[in-house]
Amino acid sequence: MIFSLRGVLFLLTIIAFAAPGVRYLNVIFNTDTRWAFLGLLGIALLVRGQHFRAFHIRFGLLLGVYFFWCFLTAIWSEVPQLSLLKSAAFAMTVIVLVGAGHYWATHWHPKAPLAYLQAVLLVALLAGLGGAGAGAEEAGPGIQLYQGLSGNPNYLGMLVAMAFPLALYHAYVCHRDRRSTFSRMASIGLILVLAALLWWSASRSALLCVLITAGVFLTAFATDKKVFLIIALGLVGTGTAIITPELQQGVYTRLVIKSTDGEDIFFSRRGPWTDSYNAAVEGGWFGLGYGVSAGDTDFAAGLTANQYGREKGNTQLAVWEETGLVGVLLYFALLATIIAELYRGFRFAVTKEQRVIQSLLFGLTVGMTAVSVFEAWWTAPGAPESAIFWATFGVGAGMTQRIMAERYGTKPVFAAMGGAPARIIPAAPRA
């Protein structure tokens, strides 16, 4: 019965990956149960014959090569068991979430593809608003970083950033459909609440993600001069407020250096970056093994590697350290294919609705890629960012397929049980 509830397992799986760091929610959704939810979602796709759907997307062959290389590094890995387990977790996460996201956009909820982010929005609001008395982290003299129920300001900030596209879309829909004043005010209120949580957390990487997402979102209105002008004026007004003398110093110390006694914008990242660079050089061409931290062989097998390794602070250096320069080349090729596929849907969108939705999916993907420069989530398959990134790509790839099919008057058909790649047949004549 649960397999027929139109993607409910997809939503639960997203919550399961987003909530382990959130107090109270992690009683049910934790680092152990998230894999159970992922497994159930994989079974749901298997029942429908869609378990290899991820390989039917353009990046399928390259994805398979990347998986193979990650598994291969276990042969010379400093911690072979860790490399094997983490490679398996990575492959399972990508295959299931990309496949489920694609199926969500083409079958489960083709009329509301962004609805999968409701799961992230729910977790973000519970983590942020539910922790009003949970205290804050001391970043420096006079600087308090709000963490809510998440226990970490950056964790809360990224939850907010990943939920932001849905809030922007709701505001757009309320304006487009000229809904009641209450609905429009509520949509604006949601954006303001998320913006406040982002400000309180002072997560610079999350802010970068939101700015990139909003920037790409604005390009969807390039032909609508009136709407574009209103949004642009709003951004100019916000920028003017930020640069006024009364606010400038507070913004600089809170968001830029996150301290009142230092001037180094990268103070919190300089140490991890230095360590990761040295380890990456040690990794050479073939790496030290997927998931491995240089010089650390103390790994206790289990469903999580949270207690293993060090903070790497940068995805690209982490990929180099773990899978070598060969892995780096495959990583950039895979990433370029992902971004190109989503941009294709954005560029060739048939309707404005499609363009707006694809701009948010494309913007979130690019934003999270930018965040990876400061957070090594790519090599942590159980991380919330990793799960949302792959789910977002799956939804975006599904949208791209629908857009191209509509644009050229064709209808996509998928082979059952992961057989031959998807084929295209002429669509029925329009009335």
XYZ file of C-alpha atoms in Angstrom:
431
model
C 0.000 0.000 0.000
C 2.722 2.467 0.943
C 4.380 1.966 -2.448
C 1.292 3.395 -4.205
C 1.024 6.680 -2.283
C 2.463 8.830 -5.084
C 5.928 9.454 -3.791
C 5.296 9.653 -0.049
C 8.425 7.542 0.479
C 10.417 10.088 -1.502
C 9.342 12.829 0.918
C 10.010 10.657 3.965
C 13.457 9.771 2.659
C 14.330 13.441 2.175
C 13.216 14.134 5.747
C 15.251 11.141 6.912
C 18.407 12.666 5.415
C 17.662 16.255 6.455
C 16.588 15.615 10.063
C 19.365 13.563 11.790
C 20.932 16.733 13.141
C 17.646 18.170 14.430
C 16.656 17.524 18.031
C 13.426 15.534 18.556
C 13.113 14.679 14.849
C 16.235 12.541 15.117
C 14.406 10.166 17.445
C 12.820 8.694 14.295
C 14.934 10.140 11.486
C 18.545 9.483 12.419
C 21.837 8.298 10.946
C 20.701 4.665 11.098
C 17.070 4.866 9.948
C 17.869 7.108 6.953
C 19.295 4.066 5.156
C 16.140 2.085 5.912
C 14.005 4.820 4.303
C 16.364 4.936 1.329
C 16.077 1.166 0.968
C 12.265 1.314 1.045
C 12.313 4.030 -1.609
C 14.580 1.854 -3.731
C 12.101 -1.014 -3.370
C 9.284 1.323 -4.437
C 11.188 2.073 -7.643
C 11.980 -1.609 -8.118
C 8.284 -2.511 -7.867
C 7.628 -0.101 -10.733
C 10.591 -1.291 -12.765
C 12.298 2.076 -12.389
C 15.269 1.146 -10.204
C 17.833 1.986 -12.929
C 16.105 5.159 -14.025
C 19.159 7.281 -13.110
C 21.169 5.559 -15.864
C 18.618 6.581 -18.492
C 19.589 10.218 -18.075
C 22.365 11.655 -20.231
C 24.970 11.359 -17.475
C 24.241 7.649 -16.934
C 27.398 6.213 -18.564
C 29.686 8.747 -16.883
C 27.978 8.082 -13.549
C 28.673 4.371 -13.919
C 32.364 5.065 -14.613
C 32.577 7.321 -11.548
C 30.994 4.641 -9.355
C 33.443 2.077 -10.704
C 36.425 4.289 -9.883
C 35.196 4.946 -6.321
C 34.840 1.197 -5.719
C 38.209 0.522 -7.373
C 40.030 2.783 -4.892
C 39.202 0.241 -2.160
C 41.954 -1.976 -3.611
C 44.719 0.419 -2.488
C 42.737 2.228 0.190
C 44.276 2.864 3.610
C 40.922 1.696 5.049
C 39.472 -0.751 2.464
C 36.333 -1.577 4.453
C 35.439 2.115 4.764
C 35.973 2.715 1.052
C 33.768 -0.227 0.092
C 30.959 0.695 2.492
C 31.031 4.371 1.607
C 31.189 3.686 -2.142
C 28.145 1.426 -1.790
C 26.319 4.105 0.209
C 27.215 6.728 -2.388
C 26.040 4.588 -5.311
C 22.791 3.667 -3.560
C 22.067 7.275 -2.582
C 22.621 8.645 -6.083
C 20.807 5.872 -7.962
C 17.742 5.916 -5.707
C 17.375 9.673 -5.187
C 18.064 10.652 -8.797
C 15.672 7.942 -9.990
C 12.995 8.917 -7.483
C 13.387 12.622 -8.285
C 13.052 11.905 -11.997
C 9.971 9.755 -11.422
C 8.525 12.442 -9.149
C 8.730 15.065 -11.919
C 7.423 12.814 -14.681
C 4.870 10.566 -12.952
C 4.248 11.101 -9.248
C 3.755 14.888 -9.307
C 4.398 16.314 -12.788
C 2.175 19.332 -12.039
C 4.010 20.191 -8.805
C 7.657 19.155 -9.255
C 8.951 21.532 -6.554
C 6.658 19.991 -3.937
C 9.446 17.605 -2.897
C 11.044 20.586 -1.124
C 8.090 20.689 1.275
C 9.955 18.030 3.242
C 13.012 20.271 3.560
C 10.887 23.324 4.416
C 9.164 21.418 7.208
C 12.475 20.358 8.758
C 13.940 23.863 8.379
C 10.984 25.532 10.099
C 10.895 22.995 12.927
C 14.652 23.321 13.437
C 14.551 27.110 13.332
C 11.305 28.089 15.028
C 11.224 25.164 17.432
C 14.525 26.091 19.020
C 13.808 29.631 20.203
C 15.142 28.824 23.660
C 17.819 26.378 22.569
C 20.677 28.820 22.956
C 23.288 29.983 20.464
C 26.881 29.332 19.539
C 29.510 31.885 20.556
C 31.482 32.815 17.422
C 33.456 35.577 19.086
C 33.071 38.451 21.526
C 29.655 39.972 20.888
C 28.687 37.524 18.115
C 25.975 34.930 18.787
C 25.103 32.476 16.009
C 21.612 31.002 16.218
C 21.371 27.243 15.758
C 17.836 26.399 16.844
C 17.214 22.694 17.298
C 19.874 21.790 14.759
C 22.784 22.210 17.154
C 24.875 23.874 14.442
C 24.380 27.288 12.760
C 25.665 26.105 9.369
C 23.377 23.070 9.488
C 20.369 25.327 10.097
C 21.534 27.758 7.432
C 21.772 25.058 4.774
C 18.331 23.666 5.646
C 16.950 27.176 5.109
C 18.883 27.641 1.864
C 17.611 24.349 0.439
C 14.009 25.268 1.342
C 14.232 28.788 -0.098
C 13.349 27.871 -3.730
C 9.935 26.600 -2.609
C 9.238 29.859 -0.745
C 10.194 31.883 -3.836
C 7.945 29.740 -6.007
C 4.964 30.158 -3.678
C 5.417 33.931 -3.774
C 5.553 33.793 -7.575
C 2.386 31.681 -7.802
C 0.480 34.003 -5.453
C 1.446 36.993 -7.605
C 0.732 35.208 -10.881
C -2.690 33.941 -9.862
C -3.583 37.176 -8.041
C -4.570 35.276 -4.961
C -6.057 36.837 -1.854
C -4.156 39.480 0.057
C -3.759 37.035 2.935
C -2.139 34.413 0.662
C 0.248 36.932 -0.812
C 1.197 38.295 2.596
C 1.681 34.751 3.909
C 4.035 33.925 1.018
C 6.055 37.066 1.706
C 6.006 36.262 5.415
C 7.477 32.821 4.733
C 10.360 34.369 2.805
C 10.978 36.844 5.623
C 10.975 34.082 8.249
C 13.514 32.061 6.262
C 15.602 35.186 5.678
C 15.571 35.914 9.426
C 16.721 32.380 10.237
C 19.468 32.726 7.649
C 20.597 36.022 9.186
C 20.545 34.655 12.728
C 22.563 31.597 11.720
C 25.075 33.820 9.857
C 25.940 30.897 7.587
C 27.924 32.437 4.740
C 27.816 29.336 2.558
C 24.026 29.122 2.951
C 23.696 32.821 2.114
C 25.797 32.261 -1.013
C 23.490 29.408 -2.042
C 20.393 31.583 -1.570
C 21.873 34.507 -3.502
C 22.778 32.275 -6.452
C 19.350 30.621 -6.419
C 17.586 33.991 -6.281
C 19.842 35.384 -9.007
C 19.042 32.546 -11.426
C 15.367 32.835 -10.444
C 15.407 36.506 -11.487
C 16.612 35.612 -14.960
C 13.346 33.753 -15.520
C 11.623 37.154 -15.499
C 13.936 38.810 -17.988
C 11.074 39.233 -20.458
C 8.655 40.486 -17.807
C 10.041 43.980 -17.300
C 7.484 45.051 -14.697
C 8.089 42.102 -12.366
C 11.824 42.224 -12.954
C 11.894 45.948 -12.080
C 9.976 45.386 -8.824
C 12.330 42.617 -7.707
C 15.406 44.571 -8.804
C 14.268 47.633 -6.856
C 13.757 45.427 -3.804
C 17.305 44.133 -4.081
C 18.660 47.660 -4.574
C 16.767 48.807 -1.482
C 18.182 45.931 0.534
C 21.669 46.667 -0.704
C 21.295 50.354 0.155
C 20.287 49.461 3.704
C 23.277 47.163 4.061
C 25.839 49.755 3.033
C 24.574 52.505 5.342
C 27.132 53.389 8.035
C 24.832 52.283 10.861
C 24.539 48.730 9.541
C 27.719 48.196 7.584
C 29.978 47.253 10.484
C 27.408 44.861 11.972
C 26.925 43.080 8.664
C 30.685 42.843 8.089
C 31.498 41.428 11.515
C 28.529 39.055 11.562
C 28.505 37.641 8.034
C 31.954 38.320 6.608
C 34.429 37.571 9.401
C 31.933 36.270 12.023
C 33.978 37.864 14.775
C 34.638 41.210 16.424
C 38.358 40.650 16.875
C 39.658 39.544 13.495
C 39.936 40.597 9.828
C 40.363 37.243 8.074
C 37.244 36.355 6.052
C 38.438 32.745 5.662
C 39.605 32.345 9.255
C 37.303 29.376 9.969
C 38.263 27.584 6.744
C 41.975 28.278 6.420
C 43.003 25.426 8.739
C 40.845 22.682 7.120
C 41.830 23.882 3.630
C 45.529 23.682 4.473
C 45.176 20.177 5.915
C 43.057 19.046 2.955
C 45.489 20.446 0.402
C 48.414 18.617 2.002
C 46.364 15.412 2.113
C 45.259 15.916 -1.517
C 48.878 16.186 -2.652
C 49.525 12.937 -0.793
C 46.608 11.383 -2.675
C 48.347 11.926 -6.006
C 46.783 10.466 -9.145
C 44.878 7.561 -7.595
C 43.881 8.788 -4.136
C 43.998 7.252 -0.686
C 40.633 5.511 -0.980
C 37.074 6.830 -1.208
C 35.986 8.249 2.160
C 39.464 8.029 3.693
C 41.151 10.799 5.685
C 44.930 10.767 5.284
C 46.711 9.017 8.128
C 43.525 7.976 9.944
C 42.904 4.217 10.010
C 40.720 4.195 13.122
C 37.330 3.249 11.629
C 34.659 1.245 13.433
C 32.312 -0.344 10.886
C 28.707 0.778 11.109
C 25.913 2.672 9.365
C 27.618 6.010 9.868
C 31.169 7.354 9.681
C 30.393 10.523 11.659
C 33.100 9.776 14.211
C 35.751 9.045 11.595
C 38.131 11.446 9.894
C 38.442 15.221 9.999
C 36.663 18.270 8.622
C 37.903 18.668 5.046
C 36.195 21.961 4.261
C 36.322 21.640 0.467
C 34.771 19.077 -1.866
C 37.321 19.401 -4.650
C 40.272 18.816 -2.331
C 38.409 15.953 -0.652
C 37.772 14.301 -4.032
C 41.471 14.680 -4.893
C 42.566 13.247 -1.545
C 40.217 10.264 -1.705
C 40.052 9.380 -5.415
C 43.118 11.141 -6.823
C 43.443 13.384 -9.847
C 41.709 10.696 -11.906
C 38.700 11.068 -9.616
C 38.901 14.867 -9.885
C 38.694 14.677 -13.684
C 35.690 12.344 -13.487
C 34.100 14.582 -10.845
C 34.329 17.719 -12.995
C 33.077 15.864 -16.069
C 30.105 14.533 -14.098
C 29.360 17.938 -12.578
C 29.543 19.653 -15.974
C 27.093 17.101 -17.394
C 24.682 17.671 -14.500
C 24.730 21.459 -14.859
C 24.446 21.250 -18.664
C 21.387 18.983 -18.415
C 19.547 21.345 -16.089
C 20.554 24.407 -18.096
C 19.195 22.719 -21.234
C 15.769 22.500 -19.612
C 15.987 26.111 -18.441
C 17.036 27.397 -21.850
C 14.419 25.519 -23.878
C 11.473 25.856 -21.487
C 8.252 26.078 -23.486
C 6.136 27.970 -20.937
C 6.966 30.619 -18.369
C 5.881 28.225 -15.597
C 8.440 25.687 -16.778
C 11.111 28.389 -16.979
C 10.442 29.558 -13.414
C 10.502 26.024 -11.981
C 13.630 25.060 -13.883
C 15.360 28.300 -12.851
C 14.882 27.352 -9.189
C 16.092 23.774 -9.697
C 19.055 24.955 -11.756
C 19.822 27.777 -9.310
C 19.712 25.480 -6.273
C 22.034 22.998 -7.982
C 24.553 25.690 -8.901
C 24.230 27.237 -5.430
C 24.925 23.934 -3.688
C 27.882 23.375 -5.998
C 29.257 26.744 -4.858
C 28.715 25.677 -1.234
C 30.829 22.579 -1.898
C 33.874 24.845 -2.017
C 33.348 25.398 1.725
C 31.752 22.076 2.707
C 32.935 18.642 1.538
C 29.441 17.159 1.296
C 30.028 15.462 -2.085
C 32.091 12.722 -0.456
C 29.607 12.330 2.428
C 26.664 10.418 0.903
C 24.658 10.614 4.132
C 24.865 14.413 4.382
C 21.648 16.445 3.922
C 23.282 18.473 1.135
C 24.220 15.319 -0.735
C 20.680 13.902 -0.609
C 19.002 17.178 -1.641
C 21.520 17.766 -4.438
C 20.885 14.401 -6.075
C 17.131 14.575 -5.535
C 17.113 18.064 -7.074
C 19.069 16.891 -10.079
C 16.644 14.001 -10.554
C 13.640 16.338 -10.480
C 15.394 18.824 -12.772
C 16.385 16.107 -15.255
C 12.782 14.899 -15.290
C 11.615 18.442 -16.004
C 14.185 18.763 -18.778
C 12.904 15.585 -20.406
C 9.323 16.825 -20.239
C 10.322 20.213 -21.654
C 12.227 18.724 -24.582
C 9.424 16.261 -25.311
C 6.858 19.071 -25.368
C 9.090 21.335 -27.391
C 9.630 18.807 -30.161
C 6.241 17.106 -29.984
C 7.508 13.778 -28.686
C 6.563 11.583 -25.769
C 9.177 9.911 -23.528
C 8.756 6.207 -22.856
C 10.850 4.291 -20.306
C 11.632 0.620 -20.573
C 10.552 -1.460 -17.592
C 12.977 -3.188 -15.203
C 15.940 -1.043 -16.233
C 16.163 -2.555 -19.709
C 17.036 -0.568 -22.805
C 17.519 3.184 -22.496
C 14.502 5.415 -22.803
C 13.218 5.920 -26.316
C 11.152 8.708 -27.820
C 8.001 8.183 -29.847
C 5.778 10.757 -31.547
C 3.213 12.285 -29.239
C -0.484 12.118 -29.969
C -1.694 14.954 -32.252
C -2.952 17.989 -30.371
C -6.611 18.847 -30.688
